[in-house]
Rosetta silent file (secondary structure, phi, psi, omega in degrees, C-alpha in Angstrom):
SEQUENCE: LVLITLLLVPTIAMYVIIALTRRVSVRDFARAALPAQVVGIGSRSSLASLPAMVKGATDVLTLPTTATGFVLPLCASVFKLNSGIYWAVGAFFTAKLYGLPLTDSQLAVVALAGVVLSFSTPGIPSGGQLLQVPVYTAIGLPVEAVGIMIALDTLPDMFKTLLNVTSDMLVAVVTAPTAPRDELVC
SCORE:     score description
SCORE:     0.000 S_00000001
   1 L     0.000  -36.750  177.816   -1.848    8.761   45.600 S_00000001
   2 H   -62.657  -46.700 -179.466   -3.062    6.228   48.144 S_00000001
   3 H   -62.251  -45.849 -178.999   -2.913    8.807   50.918 S_00000001
   4 H   -61.881  -41.199  177.135   -4.659   11.482   48.858 S_00000001
   5 H   -62.902  -44.141  179.407   -7.408    9.010   47.940 S_00000001
   6 H   -65.710  -23.860  176.171   -7.803    7.985   51.584 S_00000001
   7 H   -85.012  -31.729  179.449   -8.155   11.670   52.504 S_00000001
   8 H   -72.108  -33.652 -177.935  -10.622   12.458   49.707 S_00000001
   9 H   -59.201  -52.433  177.968  -13.017    9.646   50.638 S_00000001
  10 H   -68.737  -26.950  176.540  -13.960   11.086   54.060 S_00000001
  11 H   -62.950  -45.055  177.275  -13.965   14.612   52.588 S_00000001
  12 H   -66.318  -36.187  179.001  -16.626   13.505   50.109 S_00000001
  13 H   -61.028  -28.497  178.010  -18.401   11.638   52.903 S_00000001
  14 H   -60.257  -38.066  178.756  -18.865   14.985   54.682 S_00000001
  15 H   -70.066  -35.194  176.256  -21.157   16.065   51.842 S_00000001
  16 H   -65.253  -41.871  178.153  -23.094   12.804   52.110 S_00000001
  17 H   -62.465  -42.358  177.134  -23.551   13.426   55.842 S_00000001
  18 H   -60.059  -43.471  179.569  -24.818   16.937   55.095 S_00000001
  19 H   -63.934  -38.873 -178.528  -27.282   15.485   52.574 S_00000001
  20 H   -73.524  -37.788 -178.465  -28.483   12.865   55.065 S_00000001
  21 H   -76.613  -27.362  179.738  -28.870   15.224   58.020 S_00000001
  22 L    57.181   26.812  176.883  -30.630   17.881   55.916 S_00000001
  23 L   -71.071  -38.313  173.413  -29.535   20.571   58.368 S_00000001
  24 L  -140.793  163.867  178.499  -28.461   22.710   55.419 S_00000001
  25 L   -74.713  151.619  177.534  -28.498   22.066   51.695 S_00000001
  26 H   -60.687  -38.275 -179.965  -25.433   20.466   50.140 S_00000001
  27 H   -62.901  -46.433  179.033  -25.248   23.409   47.758 S_00000001
  28 H   -65.645  -39.816  178.085  -25.210   25.950   50.604 S_00000001
  29 H   -61.212  -46.292 -179.904  -22.681   23.892   52.542 S_00000001
  30 H   -62.845  -40.919  179.620  -20.407   23.689   49.498 S_00000001
  31 H   -65.704  -37.750 -179.938  -20.801   27.435   48.871 S_00000001
  32 H   -74.253  -36.294 -175.703  -19.999   28.242   52.512 S_00000001
  33 H   -82.006  -27.946 -173.007  -17.052   25.829   52.743 S_00000001
  34 H   -54.418  -49.207  179.585  -15.384   26.585   49.399 S_00000001
  35 H   -59.746  -40.160  178.649  -13.572   29.820   50.361 S_00000001
  36 H   -67.805  -36.414  177.790  -12.210   28.186   53.528 S_00000001
  37 H   -65.305  -40.570  178.726  -11.199   25.101   51.558 S_00000001
  38 H   -63.888  -45.210  177.344   -9.312   27.258   49.040 S_00000001
  39 H   -61.843  -42.498 -179.768   -7.494   29.075   51.847 S_00000001
  40 H   -62.448  -44.094  178.827   -6.782   25.726   53.509 S_00000001
  41 H   -64.934  -41.735 -178.484   -5.358   24.166   50.370 S_00000001
  42 H   -71.242  -37.766 -175.685   -3.238   27.236   49.671 S_00000001
  43 H   -96.906  -19.613 -175.163   -1.969   27.764   53.203 S_00000001
  44 L    59.581   34.615 -178.163   -2.042   24.136   54.432 S_00000001
  45 L  -141.935  121.698  175.553   -3.377   25.502   57.737 S_00000001
  46 H   -64.791  -36.501 -179.991   -6.791   25.029   59.334 S_00000001
  47 H   -65.193  -37.853  177.500   -6.131   28.031   61.537 S_00000001
  48 H   -66.497  -25.303 -179.977   -5.483   30.234   58.513 S_00000001
  49 H   -82.618  -12.405 -173.563   -8.841   29.051   57.128 S_00000001
  50 H   -55.956  -47.017  179.022  -10.748   30.000   60.271 S_00000001
  51 H   -58.884  -38.777  178.267  -11.820   33.524   59.191 S_00000001
  52 H   -69.451  -35.396  176.342  -13.194   32.123   55.915 S_00000001
  53 H   -63.858  -46.279 -179.355  -14.953   29.312   57.809 S_00000001
  54 H   -62.321  -44.011 -179.950  -16.574   31.816   60.180 S_00000001
  55 H   -62.121  -46.116  178.846  -17.622   34.060   57.290 S_00000001
  56 H   -64.715  -40.989 -179.846  -19.161   31.164   55.336 S_00000001
  57 H   -68.136  -33.593 -179.265  -20.902   29.760   58.404 S_00000001
  58 H   -81.317  -52.363 -172.373  -22.274   33.191   59.325 S_00000001
  59 H   -78.178  -40.971 -175.151  -23.122   34.690   55.935 S_00000001
  60 H   -92.650  -46.864 -176.043  -24.150   31.642   53.912 S_00000001
  61 L   -91.359  -10.268 -177.516  -25.334   29.105   56.477 S_00000001
  62 L    47.027   46.978  177.529  -26.551   31.696   59.028 S_00000001
  63 L   -76.778  150.575 -179.598  -25.287   29.573   61.903 S_00000001
  64 L   -71.300  167.711 -177.593  -25.568   31.033   65.411 S_00000001
  65 H   -64.933  -21.181  175.242  -22.604   32.456   67.286 S_00000001
  66 H   -62.893  -34.202  179.073  -22.313   29.256   69.336 S_00000001
  67 H   -82.816  -42.453 -174.752  -21.211   27.553   66.134 S_00000001
  68 H   -83.982  -28.544 -176.914  -19.222   30.380   64.599 S_00000001
  69 H   -99.765  -15.706 -179.449  -17.665   31.827   67.728 S_00000001
  70 H  -122.323  -55.992 -173.790  -17.018   28.671   69.728 S_00000001
  71 H   -64.608  -49.506 -178.258  -17.296   25.458   67.692 S_00000001
  72 H   -62.502  -47.693  177.003  -15.329   26.560   64.630 S_00000001
  73 H   -61.533  -38.699  178.120  -12.358   28.036   66.560 S_00000001
  74 H   -63.710  -46.521  179.075  -12.264   24.966   68.804 S_00000001
  75 H   -61.759  -46.215 -178.414  -12.366   22.606   65.817 S_00000001
  76 H   -62.376  -29.253 -178.495   -9.718   24.537   63.895 S_00000001
  77 H   -81.128  -41.377 -169.732   -7.462   24.408   66.949 S_00000001
  78 H  -126.010  -10.761 -174.657   -7.768   20.810   68.073 S_00000001
  79 L   -99.093  103.074 -179.232   -9.839   18.695   65.643 S_00000001
  80 L  -118.885   86.867 -175.461   -7.556   17.081   63.051 S_00000001
  81 L   -62.249  -24.861 -175.898   -9.584   14.326   61.408 S_00000001
  82 L   -73.163  -18.504 -168.267   -6.740   13.443   59.037 S_00000001
  83 H   -58.866  -47.147 -179.802   -4.305   12.282   61.734 S_00000001
  84 H   -59.360  -40.575  179.272   -5.403    8.668   62.086 S_00000001
  85 H   -68.029  -52.193 -174.470   -5.297    8.201   58.321 S_00000001
  86 H   -63.598  -42.894 -177.690   -2.035   10.020   57.750 S_00000001
  87 H   -65.209  -39.610  179.138   -0.161    8.423   60.620 S_00000001
  88 H   -65.887  -44.922  178.430   -1.168    4.891   59.571 S_00000001
  89 H   -64.324  -39.605  177.397   -0.163    5.512   55.946 S_00000001
  90 H   -61.203  -40.378  178.329    3.100    7.101   57.126 S_00000001
  91 H   -66.096  -42.295  175.972    3.900    4.014   59.211 S_00000001
  92 H   -60.889  -45.279  179.294    3.189    1.739   56.226 S_00000001
  93 H   -58.317  -47.231 -178.923    5.365    3.952   54.023 S_00000001
  94 H   -63.279  -45.878  179.686    8.218    3.866   56.536 S_00000001
  95 H   -61.014  -43.469  179.544    8.012    0.115   57.011 S_00000001
  96 H   -66.765  -43.882 -178.634    7.990   -0.453   53.252 S_00000001
  97 H   -59.621  -41.291 -176.941   10.806    2.060   52.630 S_00000001
  98 H   -97.525    3.115  178.200   13.107    0.402   55.147 S_00000001
  99 L    66.347   33.859 -178.483   11.961   -3.160   54.473 S_00000001
 100 L  -104.437  147.319  174.803   10.695   -3.648   58.013 S_00000001
 101 L   -74.659  147.290  176.858    7.683   -5.687   59.085 S_00000001
 102 L  -124.316  110.428 -176.683    4.781   -3.741   60.556 S_00000001
 103 L   -80.091  164.589  177.752    2.626   -5.786   62.915 S_00000001
 104 H   -61.532  -38.491 -179.744   -1.035   -5.192   63.614 S_00000001
 105 H   -67.872  -37.537  176.442   -0.221   -4.111   67.162 S_00000001
 106 H   -63.902  -42.861  179.096    2.336   -1.566   65.910 S_00000001
 107 H   -64.414  -38.511  178.064   -0.212   -0.193   63.457 S_00000001
 108 H   -63.951  -40.011  177.586   -2.816   -0.008   66.226 S_00000001
 109 H   -62.542  -44.136 -179.486   -0.383    1.977   68.401 S_00000001
 110 H   -63.785  -46.329 -178.555    0.280    4.399   65.530 S_00000001
 111 H   -64.356  -43.978  178.943   -3.424    4.862   64.748 S_00000001
 112 H   -64.334  -44.020  177.844   -4.362    5.343   68.410 S_00000001
 113 H   -62.504  -37.990  178.046   -1.482    7.765   68.958 S_00000001
 114 H   -60.526  -40.669  179.456   -2.543    9.646   65.821 S_00000001
 115 H   -71.494  -48.623 -176.920   -6.025   10.146   67.198 S_00000001
 116 H   -65.897  -46.117 -176.922   -4.952   11.005   70.753 S_00000001
 117 H   -77.413  -12.086  179.667   -2.061   13.283   69.785 S_00000001
 118 H   -61.473  -25.637 -179.773   -4.063   15.029   67.070 S_00000001
 119 H   -72.009  -16.176  179.138   -5.522   17.273   69.771 S_00000001
 120 H  -111.317   12.051  179.880   -2.066   18.694   70.456 S_00000001
 121 L   -69.813  128.845  177.615   -0.985   19.082   66.847 S_00000001
 122 L   -66.544  147.640 -177.347    0.252   22.603   66.107 S_00000001
 123 L   -83.396   47.304  178.425   -1.772   24.489   63.522 S_00000001
 124 L  -122.623  158.048  179.367    1.109   24.882   61.091 S_00000001
 125 L   -55.088  129.808  178.722    1.827   23.048   57.837 S_00000001
 126 L    61.827   19.588 -176.278    3.066   19.505   58.542 S_00000001
 127 H   -62.031  -32.300 -177.539    2.994   20.289   62.276 S_00000001
 128 H   -73.032  -15.520 -175.960    1.719   16.865   63.277 S_00000001
 129 H   -68.909  -33.041  179.583    4.656   15.044   61.783 S_00000001
 130 H   -65.743  -25.654  177.919    7.051   15.977   64.550 S_00000001
 131 H   -72.339  -14.596  179.696    4.711   14.258   66.994 S_00000001
 132 H   -75.915  -22.295 -175.334    5.308   11.000   65.137 S_00000001
 133 H   -55.854  -52.068  179.803    8.965   10.792   66.212 S_00000001
 134 H   -65.764  -30.359  178.214    8.332    9.402   69.728 S_00000001
 135 H   -68.330  -44.649  177.417    5.700    7.017   68.371 S_00000001
 136 H   -61.010  -40.690  177.960    8.100    5.680   65.755 S_00000001
 137 H   -61.286  -42.874 -177.358   10.755    5.280   68.439 S_00000001
 138 H   -64.571  -33.276 -177.104    8.313    3.364   70.645 S_00000001
 139 H  -102.961    2.133  174.027    7.395    0.854   67.930 S_00000001
 140 L    87.307   20.119  174.702   10.853    0.511   66.391 S_00000001
 141 L   -92.469  146.543 -179.882   10.461    2.427   63.131 S_00000001
 142 L   -66.807  127.274 -178.529   13.363    4.640   62.001 S_00000001
 143 L   -71.861  -16.932  178.286   12.683    8.268   62.900 S_00000001
 144 H   -60.817  -24.507 -179.416   14.683    9.442   59.879 S_00000001
 145 H   -64.689  -27.753  178.790   11.618    8.588   57.806 S_00000001
 146 H   -62.244  -40.298  176.286    9.762   11.512   59.371 S_00000001
 147 H   -61.898  -40.333  177.253   12.236   13.872   57.690 S_00000001
 148 H   -64.237  -43.065 -179.069   11.616   12.167   54.361 S_00000001
 149 H   -66.497  -35.662  176.603    7.852   12.437   54.857 S_00000001
 150 H   -62.203  -39.941  179.672    8.127   16.139   55.712 S_00000001
 151 H   -66.395  -29.282 -177.583    9.970   16.677   52.432 S_00000001
 152 L   -96.686    4.416 -165.605    7.218   14.840   50.525 S_00000001
 153 L   -88.149   -6.644 -173.911    4.289   16.329   52.426 S_00000001
 154 H   -56.228  -55.566 -178.242    3.348   19.455   50.455 S_00000001
 155 H   -67.620  -48.585  176.669    0.705   17.894   48.213 S_00000001
 156 H   -59.258  -34.737 -178.635   -0.720   15.450   50.798 S_00000001
 157 H   -65.440  -29.548  175.534   -0.867   18.260   53.375 S_00000001
 158 H   -62.438  -41.666 -179.502   -3.156   20.221   51.079 S_00000001
 159 H   -76.905  -29.882  173.490   -5.621   17.323   51.139 S_00000001
 160 H   -63.394  -44.032  179.776   -5.172   16.821   54.893 S_00000001
 161 H   -68.408  -37.701  176.363   -6.144   20.450   55.418 S_00000001
 162 H   -57.800  -45.522  178.040   -9.048   20.118   52.978 S_00000001
 163 H   -62.955  -44.663 -179.010  -10.394   17.241   55.085 S_00000001
 164 H   -62.813  -46.031 -178.520   -9.878   19.161   58.327 S_00000001
 165 H   -64.390  -44.022 -179.827  -11.575   22.337   57.087 S_00000001
 166 H   -64.015  -41.978  179.704  -14.517   20.418   55.630 S_00000001
 167 H   -69.350  -34.054  175.986  -14.962   18.401   58.813 S_00000001
 168 H   -61.934  -43.910  178.438  -14.756   21.560   60.942 S_00000001
 169 H   -64.341  -39.772  178.432  -17.573   23.087   58.906 S_00000001
 170 H   -62.219  -45.480  179.658  -19.587   19.876   59.214 S_00000001
 171 H   -60.533  -40.529  178.351  -19.186   19.840   63.001 S_00000001
 172 H   -61.856  -41.742  179.957  -20.368   23.459   63.169 S_00000001
 173 H   -67.789  -46.365 -174.863  -23.472   22.617   61.143 S_00000001
 174 H   -69.323  -32.622 -178.383  -24.306   19.437   63.037 S_00000001
 175 H   -88.767   -9.238 -179.882  -23.831   20.966   66.491 S_00000001
 176 L   -70.151  143.698  175.094  -25.751   24.173   65.753 S_00000001
 177 L   -58.815  150.057 -176.294  -29.229   24.442   67.277 S_00000001
 178 L   -87.998   -8.239  179.611  -31.990   23.649   64.786 S_00000001
 179 L   -66.952  148.157  175.182  -34.225   26.606   65.663 S_00000001
 180 L   -56.935  149.973 -174.270  -34.353   29.397   63.088 S_00000001
 181 H   -56.684  -39.526 -176.568  -31.743   32.069   63.735 S_00000001
 182 H   -73.135  -13.117  176.559  -34.244   34.786   64.637 S_00000001
 183 H   -91.851   -9.776 -178.342  -35.736   32.568   67.367 S_00000001
 184 L   -77.742  139.972  174.734  -32.401   31.957   69.067 S_00000001
 185 L  -111.792  115.606 -177.423  -31.568   33.868   72.193 S_00000001
 186 L  -108.383    0.000    0.000  -27.822   34.250   72.600 S_00000001
């Protein structure tokens, strides 16, 4: 529940950012993102959500092809906003489960590794967890905990993917040129 809450907070924050930037309406953003979010929750894969993201960004938000043909595929492939959150919570869980102390420096290593290694995370359900094994080894946490976390990851992974898909859509909106679509020369 802690992890799911920590993943929902930035997901909701994406809507606040949309409201503050006023690049598109929150209603249109929600309407464009919803099909991709549903696919993401069901499949637990940002890559599987990509066609729905492109369709929503093109049909509802009328974003240019720079956003739909370049930014969204790039984000779905390498931008995993959930990693820093998930890896830190996973390290806390492991330390608590095995009764081990977790120092601030160990937590910093896990969080930094989560951010850096998120760019190489495979686009499959729970794919990033296997990347935690060498990090756990480096800081002295038992790697067996990764297997336990994989077994428990179905529900949290749905919310991790929800955050990733929503943030991918946000990045596409924020990076799109502000000129009306018919004035853009592609």
